[in-house]
Amino acid sequence: MTTQQAPDTLDMILLKEGEVVLKGLNKHVFEQRLTGNIRRRLKPYGKFTVTARQSIVYVEPQEPDCDIDGAFESMKKVFGIMTLTRAMACPKDPALIAERAKEYLYDQLSQAKTFKVESRRGDKGFPMTSVELSQYVGGELDDAFPNLTADMHHPELTVHLEVRDRAAYIHGAPVQGAGGLPVGSSGSAVSMLSGGIDSPVSTYMMAKRGMHIIPVHFFSFPYTSELAKEKVLDLAKILTGWCGRLTVEIVPFTHIQEEIRAKCPEDYFTIIMRRMMMRISNAIAVDNHCGALITGESLGQVASQTMEAMAATEQCATLPVLRPLVGMDKAEVIAIARHIGTFDTSILPYEDCCTVFTPRHPCTHLRLDKVLEAEAPLDVDTLVAEALAGREQVKLIPGRE
């Protein structure tokens, strides 16, 4: 029998829901959030229809010039998706499924030496069982491609067939999705975003748990440069690929740090600075109806991240403070930073405001009464109000500069 000739085919994308499938009566709320996020992410790549059925989200291009490659890469970063794959739809007829499989996976079938067919029958009215469909299509492929040998245990290529309610779908191996919950399904939070390695990772981790993020960055010009601010905005742009649309709040912090240096004991500079950051972040969170604050703190990593220091900074907040990195070591955080694409930007040598006026001997084992005494000379309310009034907002959208 002659081998098949590769035809032109049109792709679509199948997205399999992750934790969303575990939800009960409110599953539709999570699914609506997920499909809304998907539609927004697809806008730069053309016109697509997005529909969810049987815990599968179907992404179908509606115009020939849709960028299916770009769309697929974008979908890898959408939280709420367990796996995704390029696929071809065809009528639910066994002979047609076999023919389309030969066409759609022609290149892979021509190059592989061993293969198997795995079928799933979501439509129980389909006349074949999953095993019968796999055997039938496997036989057709074996006849059409002499280079192939069936191997049920360690195949080089697995041909996947899914018979769903609307159509049958043919695809190769799925790839891992971003997992987690759809952004926005768990409410909103303010994330304190510096230019370092940790805070972008903590932002990513809470977005993965379904939070819409409002990043806050503290900027101390001229002690920190415009390049330092641009570095943070570059990090935020990278994070939009995972977090979706972001509005970065850039807070002027120079006057506060100068006041701390002028009026407070040097050993307490860092802890008082962080308490001021916490107050300002909390106010921004309340303004934006957020339910929590997010920091990149890891227990014991630096002097300001001892248990006593964390308690002293959290005392200034009225909202819960989430610390997703608190039990992680630096190697674990760096691995995630590399995965999400922020590491190379984070290590660029532009200092952030946390390095300004660093004390020579910072207090590590703090007493709250001593901290309150040290910051008493500051007009806290006026300084916070001044910083809030001077803040700048930068809106960022995935796929756009």
Coordinates of C-alpha atoms in Angstrom, one line a residue:
M1 CA 0.0 0.0 0.0
T2 CA 1.3 3.5 -0.9
T3 CA 2.1 5.9 1.9
Q4 CA 0.0 9.0 2.4
Q5 CA 0.8 12.4 0.9
A6 CA 0.8 15.3 3.4
P7 CA -2.1 17.7 2.7
D8 CA -2.7 21.2 4.0
T9 CA -4.7 21.1 7.3
L10 CA -6.1 23.7 9.7
D11 CA -5.2 23.6 13.3
M12 CA -7.3 24.2 16.4
I13 CA -6.3 24.1 20.1
L14 CA -7.7 21.8 22.8
L15 CA -7.2 23.0 26.3
K16 CA -8.0 20.6 29.2
E17 CA -9.2 22.3 32.4
G18 CA -7.2 21.6 35.6
E19 CA -8.5 22.3 39.1
V20 CA -11.7 23.8 37.6
V21 CA -13.1 20.3 37.0
L22 CA -13.0 19.7 40.8
K23 CA -15.4 22.5 41.5
G24 CA -19.1 21.8 42.4
L25 CA -22.1 23.9 41.7
N26 CA -20.0 27.0 41.1
K27 CA -17.9 25.4 38.4
H28 CA -19.5 27.6 35.8
V29 CA -18.2 30.7 37.5
F30 CA -14.6 29.4 37.3
E31 CA -15.1 28.3 33.7
Q32 CA -16.5 31.7 32.7
R33 CA -13.5 33.4 34.2
L34 CA -11.1 31.0 32.4
T35 CA -12.7 31.4 29.0
G36 CA -12.7 35.2 29.5
N37 CA -9.0 35.1 30.3
I38 CA -8.4 33.0 27.2
R39 CA -10.3 35.3 24.9
R40 CA -8.3 38.3 26.1
R41 CA -4.9 36.5 25.7
L42 CA -5.9 35.5 22.1
K43 CA -6.7 39.0 20.9
P44 CA -3.1 39.8 19.6
Y45 CA -3.2 36.6 17.4
G46 CA -6.4 37.0 15.4
K47 CA -10.0 36.1 15.6
F48 CA -10.8 32.8 17.5
T49 CA -13.9 31.3 19.0
V50 CA -13.6 29.9 22.5
T51 CA -16.1 27.4 23.8
A52 CA -16.0 25.1 26.9
R53 CA -17.7 21.7 26.9
Q54 CA -17.1 18.6 29.0
S55 CA -14.1 20.2 30.7
I56 CA -12.4 20.9 27.4
V57 CA -11.9 24.4 26.0
Y58 CA -12.0 24.5 22.2
V59 CA -10.0 27.3 20.6
E60 CA -10.8 27.6 16.9
P61 CA -9.3 30.1 14.4
Q62 CA -11.9 31.9 12.4
E63 CA -9.6 33.5 9.8
P64 CA -6.8 32.0 7.7
D65 CA -4.3 34.5 8.9
C66 CA -4.7 33.7 12.6
D67 CA -1.3 33.2 14.3
I68 CA -2.0 29.7 15.6
D69 CA 1.7 29.3 16.7
G70 CA 1.6 32.5 18.8
A71 CA -1.8 31.6 20.2
F72 CA -0.6 28.2 21.3
E73 CA 2.5 29.6 23.0
S74 CA 0.3 32.1 24.8
M75 CA -2.1 29.4 26.0
K76 CA 0.8 27.6 27.8
K77 CA 0.8 30.5 30.3
V78 CA -2.9 30.7 31.0
F79 CA -3.6 29.5 34.6
G80 CA -6.4 27.0 34.9
I81 CA -5.2 24.8 32.0
M82 CA -3.8 21.4 32.8
T83 CA -2.7 20.3 29.3
L84 CA -3.0 21.7 25.8
T85 CA -2.5 20.4 22.3
R86 CA -2.9 21.3 18.6
A87 CA -5.7 19.2 17.1
M88 CA -7.8 18.6 14.1
A89 CA -11.6 18.1 14.2
C90 CA -13.4 15.7 12.0
P91 CA -16.9 14.0 11.8
K92 CA -17.4 11.0 14.1
D93 CA -17.0 8.4 11.5
P94 CA -14.3 5.7 12.1
A95 CA -13.1 5.7 8.4
L96 CA -12.9 9.4 8.3
I97 CA -11.1 9.5 11.6
A98 CA -8.5 7.1 10.3
E99 CA -8.0 9.1 7.0
R100 CA -7.7 12.4 8.8
A101 CA -5.2 10.9 11.3
K102 CA -3.1 9.9 8.3
E103 CA -3.3 13.4 7.0
Y104 CA -2.9 15.5 10.1
L105 CA -0.1 13.6 11.7
Y106 CA 1.6 12.7 8.4
D107 CA 5.1 14.1 9.3
Q108 CA 5.2 12.5 12.7
L109 CA 3.8 9.2 11.3
S110 CA 6.4 9.2 8.5
Q111 CA 9.3 9.7 10.9
A112 CA 8.4 7.5 13.8
K113 CA 9.4 3.8 14.1
T114 CA 7.0 2.7 16.8
F115 CA 3.5 3.9 17.7
K116 CA 0.2 3.3 19.4
V117 CA -3.3 4.8 19.3
E118 CA -5.0 5.9 22.4
S119 CA -8.8 6.7 22.2
R120 CA -11.2 8.3 24.6
R121 CA -14.9 8.1 23.9
G122 CA -16.7 11.0 25.6
D123 CA -19.8 10.4 23.3
K124 CA -21.2 7.1 24.6
G125 CA -23.4 6.9 21.5
F126 CA -20.4 6.3 19.3
P127 CA -20.7 2.8 17.8
M128 CA -17.1 1.6 18.8
T129 CA -15.6 1.3 22.2
S130 CA -12.3 3.1 22.8
V131 CA -10.4 -0.1 22.4
E132 CA -12.1 -0.9 19.2
L133 CA -11.5 2.5 17.7
S134 CA -7.8 2.4 18.7
Q135 CA -7.4 -1.1 17.1
Y136 CA -9.2 0.0 13.9
V137 CA -7.3 3.3 13.4
G138 CA -4.0 1.6 14.5
G139 CA -4.5 -1.0 11.8
E140 CA -5.2 1.6 9.1
L141 CA -2.1 3.6 10.1
D142 CA 0.1 0.4 10.2
D143 CA -1.0 -0.4 6.7
A144 CA -0.4 3.1 5.4
F145 CA 3.0 3.7 6.9
P146 CA 5.4 0.8 6.4
N147 CA 8.0 2.4 8.7
L148 CA 5.7 1.9 11.7
T149 CA 5.6 -0.9 14.2
A150 CA 3.0 -1.1 16.9
D151 CA 4.4 -0.8 20.5
M152 CA 1.8 -0.6 23.3
H153 CA 4.4 0.0 26.1
H154 CA 7.1 2.4 24.9
P155 CA 6.0 3.9 21.6
E156 CA 7.9 6.7 20.0
L157 CA 4.6 8.3 18.9
T158 CA 1.2 8.1 20.5
V159 CA -1.8 9.1 18.3
H160 CA -4.6 10.5 20.5
L161 CA -8.2 10.2 19.4
E162 CA -11.0 11.9 21.4
V163 CA -14.7 11.4 20.4
R164 CA -16.6 14.2 22.0
D165 CA -20.1 15.4 21.7
R166 CA -19.6 17.8 18.7
A167 CA -16.8 16.0 16.8
A168 CA -13.8 13.6 16.9
Y169 CA -10.4 15.2 17.6
I170 CA -7.0 13.9 16.4
H171 CA -3.8 15.1 18.0
G172 CA -0.3 14.1 19.1
A173 CA 1.1 14.3 22.6
P174 CA -0.3 17.1 24.8
V175 CA 2.0 19.5 26.5
Q176 CA 1.9 20.7 30.1
G177 CA -0.2 23.7 30.8
A178 CA 0.3 26.4 33.6
G179 CA -2.0 24.6 36.0
G180 CA -3.6 26.5 38.9
L181 CA -6.8 28.5 38.9
P182 CA -8.0 31.2 36.5
V183 CA -6.7 34.6 37.3
G184 CA -9.4 36.6 39.0
S185 CA -11.3 33.6 40.4
S186 CA -9.7 34.1 43.9
G187 CA -10.1 37.8 44.2
S188 CA -7.4 40.5 44.0
A189 CA -4.2 41.3 46.0
V190 CA -1.5 43.9 46.0
S191 CA 2.0 42.5 45.4
M192 CA 5.1 44.4 46.5
L193 CA 7.3 44.2 43.4
S194 CA 10.9 45.0 43.7
G195 CA 13.6 44.5 41.0
G196 CA 15.0 41.3 42.7
I197 CA 14.5 37.6 42.1
D198 CA 11.9 36.9 44.8
S199 CA 9.0 39.3 44.4
P200 CA 8.3 38.4 40.7
V201 CA 8.2 34.7 41.7
S202 CA 5.8 35.4 44.6
T203 CA 3.6 37.4 42.3
Y204 CA 3.5 34.5 39.8
M205 CA 2.7 32.0 42.5
M206 CA -0.3 33.9 43.8
A207 CA -1.6 34.6 40.3
K208 CA -1.4 30.8 39.8
R209 CA -3.8 30.5 42.7
G210 CA -6.3 32.6 40.9
M211 CA -5.5 36.1 42.2
H212 CA -5.7 39.2 40.1
I213 CA -2.5 41.1 40.9
I214 CA -1.9 44.8 41.4
P215 CA 1.9 45.3 41.6
V216 CA 3.3 48.1 43.8
H217 CA 6.9 49.3 43.3
F218 CA 8.7 51.8 45.5
F219 CA 10.9 54.2 43.6
S220 CA 13.7 56.4 45.2
F221 CA 15.0 58.7 42.5
P222 CA 17.7 59.9 42.4
Y223 CA 19.1 57.3 44.8
T224 CA 17.9 54.7 42.3
S225 CA 18.0 55.4 38.6
E226 CA 15.3 55.5 35.9
L227 CA 16.9 52.3 34.6
A228 CA 16.0 50.6 37.9
K229 CA 12.3 51.6 37.4
E230 CA 12.4 50.4 33.8
K231 CA 13.8 47.1 35.0
V232 CA 10.8 46.6 37.3
L233 CA 8.4 47.5 34.4
D234 CA 10.2 44.9 32.2
L235 CA 9.7 42.3 34.9
A236 CA 6.0 43.3 35.1
K237 CA 5.8 42.9 31.2
I238 CA 7.1 39.4 31.5
L239 CA 4.6 38.7 34.3
T240 CA 1.7 39.8 32.1
G241 CA 2.3 36.6 30.1
W242 CA 1.2 34.7 33.2
C243 CA -0.9 37.2 35.2
G244 CA -2.7 38.9 32.4
R245 CA -3.3 42.6 32.4
L246 CA -1.4 44.5 35.1
T247 CA -1.6 48.1 36.4
V248 CA 1.7 48.8 38.1
E249 CA 1.5 51.4 40.9
I250 CA 4.9 53.2 41.2
V251 CA 5.2 55.0 44.5
P252 CA 7.7 57.8 45.2
F253 CA 9.6 56.8 48.3
T254 CA 12.6 59.2 48.4
H255 CA 11.2 61.6 50.9
I256 CA 10.2 58.8 53.3
Q257 CA 13.6 57.3 53.2
E258 CA 15.3 60.7 53.8
E259 CA 13.0 61.3 56.8
I260 CA 13.8 57.8 58.2
R261 CA 17.6 58.6 57.8
A262 CA 17.2 62.0 59.4
K263 CA 15.0 61.0 62.4
C264 CA 15.3 57.3 63.2
P265 CA 18.1 55.1 64.7
E266 CA 20.2 53.6 62.0
D267 CA 19.8 50.0 63.2
Y268 CA 16.0 50.4 62.6
F269 CA 16.2 51.9 59.1
T270 CA 15.2 48.7 57.2
I271 CA 12.4 47.6 59.4
I272 CA 10.8 51.1 59.5
M273 CA 11.2 51.4 55.8
R274 CA 9.3 48.1 55.3
R275 CA 6.6 49.2 57.8
M276 CA 6.0 52.3 55.7
M277 CA 5.9 50.2 52.5
M278 CA 3.3 47.9 54.2
R279 CA 1.1 50.9 55.2
I280 CA 1.2 52.3 51.7
S281 CA 0.5 48.9 50.0
N282 CA -2.3 48.3 52.4
A283 CA -3.9 51.7 51.5
I284 CA -3.6 50.9 47.8
A285 CA -5.1 47.5 48.4
V286 CA -8.1 48.9 50.2
D287 CA -8.6 51.5 47.4
N288 CA -8.7 48.7 44.9
H289 CA -11.0 46.4 47.0
C290 CA -8.2 43.8 47.4
G291 CA -8.3 41.1 50.0
A292 CA -4.6 40.6 50.7
L293 CA -1.0 41.8 50.4
I294 CA 1.8 39.7 48.8
T295 CA 5.5 39.8 49.6
G296 CA 8.5 37.8 48.5
E297 CA 9.8 37.2 52.0
S298 CA 11.6 33.9 52.8
L299 CA 12.1 33.1 56.5
G300 CA 15.6 33.9 57.6
Q301 CA 16.9 35.0 54.2
V302 CA 17.9 38.5 55.2
A303 CA 17.8 40.6 58.4
S304 CA 14.4 42.0 57.6
Q305 CA 12.9 38.5 57.2
T306 CA 13.2 37.0 60.7
M307 CA 10.0 36.1 62.4
E308 CA 10.2 39.2 64.7
A309 CA 10.8 41.4 61.7
M310 CA 7.9 39.9 59.7
A311 CA 5.6 40.4 62.7
A312 CA 6.7 44.0 63.1
T313 CA 6.0 44.8 59.5
E314 CA 2.7 42.9 59.4
Q315 CA 1.5 44.9 62.4
C316 CA 1.0 47.9 60.1
A317 CA -1.4 46.0 57.8
T318 CA -5.1 45.5 58.2
L319 CA -5.2 42.9 55.4
P320 CA -3.7 39.4 55.4
V321 CA -0.1 39.2 54.3
L322 CA 0.6 36.3 52.0
R323 CA 4.2 35.0 51.7
P324 CA 4.3 32.2 49.2
L325 CA 8.1 31.9 49.4
V326 CA 8.3 31.8 53.2
G327 CA 9.5 28.2 53.4
M328 CA 11.6 28.0 50.2
D329 CA 15.3 28.3 49.7
K330 CA 17.0 30.5 47.1
A331 CA 17.7 27.6 44.7
E332 CA 14.0 26.7 44.6
V333 CA 13.1 30.4 43.9
I334 CA 15.7 30.7 41.2
A335 CA 14.4 27.6 39.5
I336 CA 10.9 29.1 39.3
A337 CA 12.3 32.5 38.2
R338 CA 14.1 30.8 35.3
H339 CA 10.9 28.9 34.4
I340 CA 8.7 32.0 34.2
G341 CA 11.4 34.1 32.4
T342 CA 12.1 36.7 35.0
F343 CA 15.5 35.6 36.3
D344 CA 17.8 37.2 33.6
T345 CA 16.0 40.6 34.1
S346 CA 16.0 40.3 37.9
I347 CA 19.8 40.0 38.1
L348 CA 20.5 43.1 36.0
P349 CA 22.7 45.4 38.2
Y350 CA 20.2 48.2 38.9
E351 CA 19.6 48.7 42.6
D352 CA 16.1 49.2 44.1
C353 CA 15.1 51.3 47.0
C354 CA 15.7 48.5 49.5
T355 CA 19.5 49.1 49.1
V356 CA 19.3 52.8 49.9
F357 CA 20.6 53.8 53.3
T358 CA 21.2 50.2 54.3
P359 CA 22.2 50.0 58.0
R360 CA 25.6 48.6 58.9
H361 CA 24.2 46.5 61.7
P362 CA 20.4 46.0 61.2
C363 CA 18.3 44.7 64.1
T364 CA 17.2 41.1 63.6
H365 CA 15.6 40.2 66.9
L366 CA 13.2 43.0 67.3
R367 CA 10.8 44.1 70.0
L368 CA 7.7 45.8 68.7
D369 CA 7.8 48.4 71.5
K370 CA 11.3 49.4 70.5
V371 CA 10.3 49.6 66.8
L372 CA 7.4 51.9 67.7
E373 CA 9.7 54.1 69.8
A374 CA 12.2 54.3 66.9
E375 CA 9.7 55.4 64.3
A376 CA 7.8 57.8 66.7
P377 CA 9.6 60.9 65.3
L378 CA 8.0 60.4 61.9
D379 CA 4.8 62.0 60.8
V380 CA 3.6 58.7 59.4
D381 CA 0.1 59.8 58.2
T382 CA 1.4 62.8 56.3
L383 CA 4.3 60.7 54.7
V384 CA 1.9 58.0 53.6
A385 CA -0.6 60.5 52.2
E386 CA 2.1 62.3 50.3
A387 CA 3.4 59.0 48.8
L388 CA -0.1 57.9 47.7
A389 CA -0.8 61.3 46.1
G390 CA 2.4 61.1 44.0
R391 CA 2.1 57.6 42.7
E392 CA 2.1 56.8 39.0
Q393 CA 0.1 54.1 37.2
V394 CA 1.5 52.1 34.3
K395 CA -1.0 49.8 32.5
L396 CA 0.5 46.7 30.8
I397 CA -1.3 44.2 28.5
P398 CA 0.1 40.8 27.4
G399 CA 1.6 40.8 24.0
R400 CA 1.9 44.6 23.8
E401 CA 4.7 47.0 24.6

